[in-house]
PDB file of C-alpha atoms in Angstrom:
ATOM      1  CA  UNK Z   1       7.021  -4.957  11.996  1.00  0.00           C
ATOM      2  CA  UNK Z   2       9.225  -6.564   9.261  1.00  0.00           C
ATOM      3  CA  UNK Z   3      12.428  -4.482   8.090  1.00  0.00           C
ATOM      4  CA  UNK Z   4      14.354  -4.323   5.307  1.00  0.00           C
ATOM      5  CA  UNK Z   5      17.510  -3.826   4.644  1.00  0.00           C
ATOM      6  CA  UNK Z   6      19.295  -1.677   2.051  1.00  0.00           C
ATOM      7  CA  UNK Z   7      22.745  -1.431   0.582  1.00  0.00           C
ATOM      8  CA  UNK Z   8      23.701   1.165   2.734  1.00  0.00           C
ATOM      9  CA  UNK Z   9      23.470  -0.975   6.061  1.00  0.00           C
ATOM     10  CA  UNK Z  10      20.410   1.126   7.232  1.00  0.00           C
ATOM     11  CA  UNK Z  11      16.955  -0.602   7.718  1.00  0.00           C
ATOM     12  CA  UNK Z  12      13.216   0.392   6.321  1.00  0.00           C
ATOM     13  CA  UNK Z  13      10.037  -0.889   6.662  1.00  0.00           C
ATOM     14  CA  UNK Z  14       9.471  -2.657   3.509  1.00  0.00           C
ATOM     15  CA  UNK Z  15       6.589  -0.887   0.625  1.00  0.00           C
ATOM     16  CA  UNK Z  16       3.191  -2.321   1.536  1.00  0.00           C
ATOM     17  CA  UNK Z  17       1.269  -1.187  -1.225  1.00  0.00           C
ATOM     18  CA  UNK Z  18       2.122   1.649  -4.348  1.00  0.00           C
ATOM     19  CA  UNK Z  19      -1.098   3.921  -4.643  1.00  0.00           C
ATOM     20  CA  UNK Z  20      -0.955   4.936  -8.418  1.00  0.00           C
ATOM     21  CA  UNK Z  21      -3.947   7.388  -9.997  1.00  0.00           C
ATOM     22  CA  UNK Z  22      -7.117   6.031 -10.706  1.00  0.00           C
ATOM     23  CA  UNK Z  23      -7.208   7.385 -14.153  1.00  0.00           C
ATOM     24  CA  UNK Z  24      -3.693   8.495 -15.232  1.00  0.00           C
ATOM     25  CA  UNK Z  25      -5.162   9.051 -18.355  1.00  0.00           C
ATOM     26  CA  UNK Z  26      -7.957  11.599 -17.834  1.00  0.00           C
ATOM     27  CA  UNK Z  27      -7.454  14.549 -18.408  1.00  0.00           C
ATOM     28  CA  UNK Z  28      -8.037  17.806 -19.870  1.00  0.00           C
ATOM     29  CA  UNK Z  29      -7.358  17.999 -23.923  1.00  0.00           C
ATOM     30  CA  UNK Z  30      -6.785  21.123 -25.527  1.00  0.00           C
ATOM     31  CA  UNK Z  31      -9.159  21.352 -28.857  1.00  0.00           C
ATOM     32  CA  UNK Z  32      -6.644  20.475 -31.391  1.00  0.00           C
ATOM     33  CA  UNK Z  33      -6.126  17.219 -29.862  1.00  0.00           C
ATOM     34  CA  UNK Z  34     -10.338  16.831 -28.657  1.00  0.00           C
ATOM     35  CA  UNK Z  35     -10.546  17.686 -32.704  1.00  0.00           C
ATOM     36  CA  UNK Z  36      -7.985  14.759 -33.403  1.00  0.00           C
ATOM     37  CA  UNK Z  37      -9.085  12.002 -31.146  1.00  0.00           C
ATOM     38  CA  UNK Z  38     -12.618  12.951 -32.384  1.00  0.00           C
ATOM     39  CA  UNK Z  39     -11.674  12.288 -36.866  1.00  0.00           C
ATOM     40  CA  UNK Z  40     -10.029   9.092 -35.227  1.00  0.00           C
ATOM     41  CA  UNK Z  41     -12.799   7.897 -33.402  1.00  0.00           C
ATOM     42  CA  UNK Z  42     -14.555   8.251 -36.493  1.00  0.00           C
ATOM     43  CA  UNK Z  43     -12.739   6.223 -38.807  1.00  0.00           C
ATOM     44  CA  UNK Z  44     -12.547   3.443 -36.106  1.00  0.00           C
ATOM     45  CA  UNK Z  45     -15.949   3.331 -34.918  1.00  0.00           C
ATOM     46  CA  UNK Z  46     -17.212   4.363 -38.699  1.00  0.00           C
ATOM     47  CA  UNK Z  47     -19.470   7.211 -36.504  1.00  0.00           C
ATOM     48  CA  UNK Z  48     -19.263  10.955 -37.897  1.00  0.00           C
ATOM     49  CA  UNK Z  49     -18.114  12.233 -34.476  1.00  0.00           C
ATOM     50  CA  UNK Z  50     -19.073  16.362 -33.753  1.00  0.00           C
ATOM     51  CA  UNK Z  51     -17.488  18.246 -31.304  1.00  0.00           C
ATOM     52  CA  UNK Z  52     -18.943  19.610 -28.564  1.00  0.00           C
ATOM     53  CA  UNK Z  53     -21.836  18.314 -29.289  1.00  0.00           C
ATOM     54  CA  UNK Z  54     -20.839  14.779 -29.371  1.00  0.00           C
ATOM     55  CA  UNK Z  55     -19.561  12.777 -25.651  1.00  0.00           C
ATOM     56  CA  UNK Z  56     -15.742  11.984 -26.193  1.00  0.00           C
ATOM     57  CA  UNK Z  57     -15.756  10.053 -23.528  1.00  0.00           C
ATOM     58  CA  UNK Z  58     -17.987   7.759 -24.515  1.00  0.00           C
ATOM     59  CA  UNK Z  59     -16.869   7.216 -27.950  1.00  0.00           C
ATOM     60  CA  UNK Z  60     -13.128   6.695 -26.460  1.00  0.00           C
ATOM     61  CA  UNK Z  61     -14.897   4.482 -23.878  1.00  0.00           C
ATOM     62  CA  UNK Z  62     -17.017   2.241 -26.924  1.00  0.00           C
ATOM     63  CA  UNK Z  63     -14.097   2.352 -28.881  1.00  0.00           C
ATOM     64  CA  UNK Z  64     -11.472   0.929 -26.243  1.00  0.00           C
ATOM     65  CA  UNK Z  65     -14.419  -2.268 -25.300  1.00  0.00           C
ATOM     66  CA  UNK Z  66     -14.999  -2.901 -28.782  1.00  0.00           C
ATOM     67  CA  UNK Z  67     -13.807  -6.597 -29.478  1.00  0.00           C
ATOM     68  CA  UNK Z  68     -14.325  -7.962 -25.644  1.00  0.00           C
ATOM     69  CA  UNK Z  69     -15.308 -11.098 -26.051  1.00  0.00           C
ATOM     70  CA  UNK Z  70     -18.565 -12.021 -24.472  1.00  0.00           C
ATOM     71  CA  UNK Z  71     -18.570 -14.000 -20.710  1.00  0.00           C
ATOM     72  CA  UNK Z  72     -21.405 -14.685 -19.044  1.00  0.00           C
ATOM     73  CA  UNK Z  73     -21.818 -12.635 -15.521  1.00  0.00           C
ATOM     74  CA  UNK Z  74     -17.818 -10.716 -17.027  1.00  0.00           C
ATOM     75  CA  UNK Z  75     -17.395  -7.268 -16.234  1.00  0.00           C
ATOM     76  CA  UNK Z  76     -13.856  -6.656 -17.710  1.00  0.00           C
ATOM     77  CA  UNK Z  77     -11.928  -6.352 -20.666  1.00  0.00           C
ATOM     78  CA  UNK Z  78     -11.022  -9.927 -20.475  1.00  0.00           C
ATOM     79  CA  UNK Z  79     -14.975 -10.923 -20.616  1.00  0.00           C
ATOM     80  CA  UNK Z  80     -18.063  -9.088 -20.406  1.00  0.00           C
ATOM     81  CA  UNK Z  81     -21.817  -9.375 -20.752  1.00  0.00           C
ATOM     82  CA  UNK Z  82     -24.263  -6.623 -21.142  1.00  0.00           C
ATOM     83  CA  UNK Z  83     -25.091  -5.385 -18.098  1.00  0.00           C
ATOM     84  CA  UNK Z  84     -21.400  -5.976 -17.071  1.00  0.00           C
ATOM     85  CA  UNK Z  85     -20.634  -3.679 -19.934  1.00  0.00           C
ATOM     86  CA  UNK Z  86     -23.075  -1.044 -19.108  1.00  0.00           C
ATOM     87  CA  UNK Z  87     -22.151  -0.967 -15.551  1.00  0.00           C
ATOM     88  CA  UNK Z  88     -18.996  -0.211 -16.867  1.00  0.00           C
ATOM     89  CA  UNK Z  89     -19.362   1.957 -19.245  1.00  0.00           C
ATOM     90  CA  UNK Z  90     -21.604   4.251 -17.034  1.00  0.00           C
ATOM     91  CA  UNK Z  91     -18.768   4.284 -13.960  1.00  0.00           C
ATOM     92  CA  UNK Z  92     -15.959   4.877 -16.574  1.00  0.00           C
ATOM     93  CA  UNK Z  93     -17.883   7.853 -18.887  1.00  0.00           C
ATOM     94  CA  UNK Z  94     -20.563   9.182 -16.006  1.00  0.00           C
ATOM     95  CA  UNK Z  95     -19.092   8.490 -12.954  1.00  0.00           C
ATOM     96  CA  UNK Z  96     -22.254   6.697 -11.418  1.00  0.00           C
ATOM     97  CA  UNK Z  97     -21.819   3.191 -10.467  1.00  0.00           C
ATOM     98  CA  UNK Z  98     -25.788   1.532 -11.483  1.00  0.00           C
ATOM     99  CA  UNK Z  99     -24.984  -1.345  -9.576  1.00  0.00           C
ATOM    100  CA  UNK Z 100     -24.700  -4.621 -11.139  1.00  0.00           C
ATOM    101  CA  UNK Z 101     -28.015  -5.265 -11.941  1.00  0.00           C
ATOM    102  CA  UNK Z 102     -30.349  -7.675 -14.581  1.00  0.00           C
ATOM    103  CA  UNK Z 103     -31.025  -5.819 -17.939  1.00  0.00           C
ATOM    104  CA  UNK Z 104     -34.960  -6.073 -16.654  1.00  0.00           C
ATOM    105  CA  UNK Z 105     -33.883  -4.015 -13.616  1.00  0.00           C
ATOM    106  CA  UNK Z 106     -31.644  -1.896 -15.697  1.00  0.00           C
ATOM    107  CA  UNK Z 107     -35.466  -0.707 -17.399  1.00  0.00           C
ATOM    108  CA  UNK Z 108     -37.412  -0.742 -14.108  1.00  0.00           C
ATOM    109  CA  UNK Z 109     -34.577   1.392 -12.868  1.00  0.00           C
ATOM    110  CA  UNK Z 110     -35.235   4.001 -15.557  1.00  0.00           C
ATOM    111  CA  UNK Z 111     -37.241   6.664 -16.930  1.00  0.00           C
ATOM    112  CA  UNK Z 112     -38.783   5.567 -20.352  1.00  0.00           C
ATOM    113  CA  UNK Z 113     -37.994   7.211 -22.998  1.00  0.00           C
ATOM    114  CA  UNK Z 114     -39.561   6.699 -26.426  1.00  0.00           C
ATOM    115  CA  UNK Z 115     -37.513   5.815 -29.550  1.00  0.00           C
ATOM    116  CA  UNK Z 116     -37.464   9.434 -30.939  1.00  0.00           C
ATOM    117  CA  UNK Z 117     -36.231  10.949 -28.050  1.00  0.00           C
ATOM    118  CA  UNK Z 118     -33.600   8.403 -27.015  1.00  0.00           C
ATOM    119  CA  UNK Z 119     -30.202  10.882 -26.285  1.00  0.00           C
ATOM    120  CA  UNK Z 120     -26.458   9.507 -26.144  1.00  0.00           C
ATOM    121  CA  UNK Z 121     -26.163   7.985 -22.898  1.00  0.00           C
ATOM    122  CA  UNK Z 122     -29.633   6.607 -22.951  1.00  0.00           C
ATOM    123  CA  UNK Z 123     -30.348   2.506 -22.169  1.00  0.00           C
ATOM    124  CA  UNK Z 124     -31.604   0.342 -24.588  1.00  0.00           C
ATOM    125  CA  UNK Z 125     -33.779  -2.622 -24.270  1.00  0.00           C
ATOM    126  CA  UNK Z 126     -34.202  -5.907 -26.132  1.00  0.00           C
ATOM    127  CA  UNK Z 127     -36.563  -8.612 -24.978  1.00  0.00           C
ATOM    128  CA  UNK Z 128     -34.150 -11.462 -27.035  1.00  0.00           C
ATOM    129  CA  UNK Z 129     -34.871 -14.520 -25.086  1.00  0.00           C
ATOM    130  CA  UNK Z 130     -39.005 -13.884 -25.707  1.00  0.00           C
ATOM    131  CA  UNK Z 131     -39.191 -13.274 -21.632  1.00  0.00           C
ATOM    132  CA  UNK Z 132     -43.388 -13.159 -20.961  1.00  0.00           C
ATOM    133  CA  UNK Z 133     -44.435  -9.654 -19.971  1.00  0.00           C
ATOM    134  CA  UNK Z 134     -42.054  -8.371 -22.484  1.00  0.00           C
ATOM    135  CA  UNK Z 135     -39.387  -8.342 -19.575  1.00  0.00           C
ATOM    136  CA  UNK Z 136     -35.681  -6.778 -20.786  1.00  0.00           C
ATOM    137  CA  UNK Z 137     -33.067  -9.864 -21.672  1.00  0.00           C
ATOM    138  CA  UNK Z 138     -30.247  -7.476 -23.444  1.00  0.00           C
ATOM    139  CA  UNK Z 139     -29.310  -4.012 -22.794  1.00  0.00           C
ATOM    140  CA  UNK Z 140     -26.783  -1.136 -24.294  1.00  0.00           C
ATOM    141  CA  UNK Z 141     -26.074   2.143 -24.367  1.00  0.00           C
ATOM    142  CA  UNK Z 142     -27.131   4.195 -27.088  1.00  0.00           C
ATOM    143  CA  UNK Z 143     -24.739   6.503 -28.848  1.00  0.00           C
ATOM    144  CA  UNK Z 144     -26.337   8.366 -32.198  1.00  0.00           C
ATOM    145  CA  UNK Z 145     -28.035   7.816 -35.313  1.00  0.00           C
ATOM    146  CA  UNK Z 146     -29.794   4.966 -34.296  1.00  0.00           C
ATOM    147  CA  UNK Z 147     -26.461   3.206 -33.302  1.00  0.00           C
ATOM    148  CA  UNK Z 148     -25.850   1.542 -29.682  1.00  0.00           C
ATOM    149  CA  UNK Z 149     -22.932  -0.353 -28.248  1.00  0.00           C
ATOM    150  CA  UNK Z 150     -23.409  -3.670 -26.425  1.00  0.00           C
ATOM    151  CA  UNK Z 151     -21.990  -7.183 -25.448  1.00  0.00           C
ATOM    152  CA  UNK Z 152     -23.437 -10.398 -28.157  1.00  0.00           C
ATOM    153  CA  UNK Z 153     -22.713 -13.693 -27.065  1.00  0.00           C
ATOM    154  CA  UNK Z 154     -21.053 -13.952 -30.498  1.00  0.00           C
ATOM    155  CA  UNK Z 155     -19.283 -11.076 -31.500  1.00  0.00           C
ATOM    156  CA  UNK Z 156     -18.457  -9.591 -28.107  1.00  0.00           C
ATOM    157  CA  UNK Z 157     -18.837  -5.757 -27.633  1.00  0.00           C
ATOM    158  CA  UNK Z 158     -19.918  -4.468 -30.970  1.00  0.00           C
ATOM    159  CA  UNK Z 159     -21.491  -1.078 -32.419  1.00  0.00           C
ATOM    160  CA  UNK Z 160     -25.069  -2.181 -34.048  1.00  0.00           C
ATOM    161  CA  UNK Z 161     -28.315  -0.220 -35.654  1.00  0.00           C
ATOM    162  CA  UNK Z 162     -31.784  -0.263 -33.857  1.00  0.00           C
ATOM    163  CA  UNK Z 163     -32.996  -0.713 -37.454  1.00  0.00           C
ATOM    164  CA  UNK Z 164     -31.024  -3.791 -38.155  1.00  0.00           C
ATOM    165  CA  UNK Z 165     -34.466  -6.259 -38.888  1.00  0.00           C
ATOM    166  CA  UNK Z 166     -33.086  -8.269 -35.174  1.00  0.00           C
ATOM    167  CA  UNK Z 167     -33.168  -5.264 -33.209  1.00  0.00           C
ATOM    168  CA  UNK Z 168     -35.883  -3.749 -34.399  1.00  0.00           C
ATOM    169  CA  UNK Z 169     -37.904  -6.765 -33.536  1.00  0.00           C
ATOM    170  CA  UNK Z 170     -36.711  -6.997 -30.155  1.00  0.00           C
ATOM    171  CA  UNK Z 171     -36.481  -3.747 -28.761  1.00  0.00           C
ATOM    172  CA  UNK Z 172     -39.140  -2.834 -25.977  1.00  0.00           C
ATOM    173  CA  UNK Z 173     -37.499   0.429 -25.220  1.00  0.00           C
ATOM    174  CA  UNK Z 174     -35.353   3.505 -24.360  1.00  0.00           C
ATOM    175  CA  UNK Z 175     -34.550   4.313 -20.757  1.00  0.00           C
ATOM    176  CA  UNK Z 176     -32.775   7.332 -18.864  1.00  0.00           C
ATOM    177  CA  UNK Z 177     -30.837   6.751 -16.199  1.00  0.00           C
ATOM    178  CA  UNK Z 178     -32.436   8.370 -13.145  1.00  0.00           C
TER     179      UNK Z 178
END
């Protein structure tokens, strides 16, 4: 083994690796701050955010992505696609790594779940490049109020409506994540 020497004429083995927290920054909030980080996430995202009823996590989690530019097959802040983004997303807010997977196994992986009933957390589908069999081509994660977050090849990770006339066309369905 390699040594290294120090100013005081003694020897060490030299640092290998520095293990550092996974998360340093999760952790428990007291309300006052839940209630603050909640009336910002508002204004930024331009969501009325309600606590408890509304996932923290996952507005903190849509709010930090928002901007990433779009890269084909990404799965970081530095580039990300869709399914990059929700595999992300899911590990980050959930805990549960999906796997990287296709938006079309994304939906085979999950429960349906029809338009009305679609909850925060829930998948949504979009069959944008006109696959045959109505196969899934785009996926995001729905948040509230008809509103989902997701990775466009032109805008990067963005907030959009399921009623926005493109959407609306395109969408083939909800799915819960088994």
């Amino acid at each position: 083994m390699a040594m290294g020497s120090t100013s005081c004429r003694t020897y060490r083995e030299p640092v290998r690796r520095v293990l550092l927290p996974s998360d340093p920054i999760s952790r428990e909030i007291c309300p006052m701050e839940a209630q603050e980080l909640a009336s910002e996430l508002s204004k930024d995202l331009r969501i009325n955010i309600e606590l408890p009823e509304d996932n923290l996590e996952l507005y903190s989690f849509a709010d930090e992505w928002k901007g990433t530019p779009y890269r084909f097959g990404g799965t970081s802040r530095k580039g990300t696609d869709c399914s990059g983004f929700v595999w992300q997303l899911y590990k980050a807010v959930y805990n549960m790594d999906l796997g990287r997977h296709s938006s079309a196994t994304l939906m085979a992986n999950s429960r349906r779940v029809d338009k009305r009933h679609l909850n925060e957390g829930d998948l949504v589908f979009f069959n944008i490049n006109n696959r045959r069999g109505g196969r899934a081509s785009h996926v995001g994660v729905y948040l509230k109020n008809d509103l989902f977050v997701h990775a466009t090849t032109k805008q990067g990770v963005i907030i959009s409506s399921l009623n926005e006339p493109y959407y609306r066309r395109t969408y083939i369905g909800g799915g819960r994540v088994l």
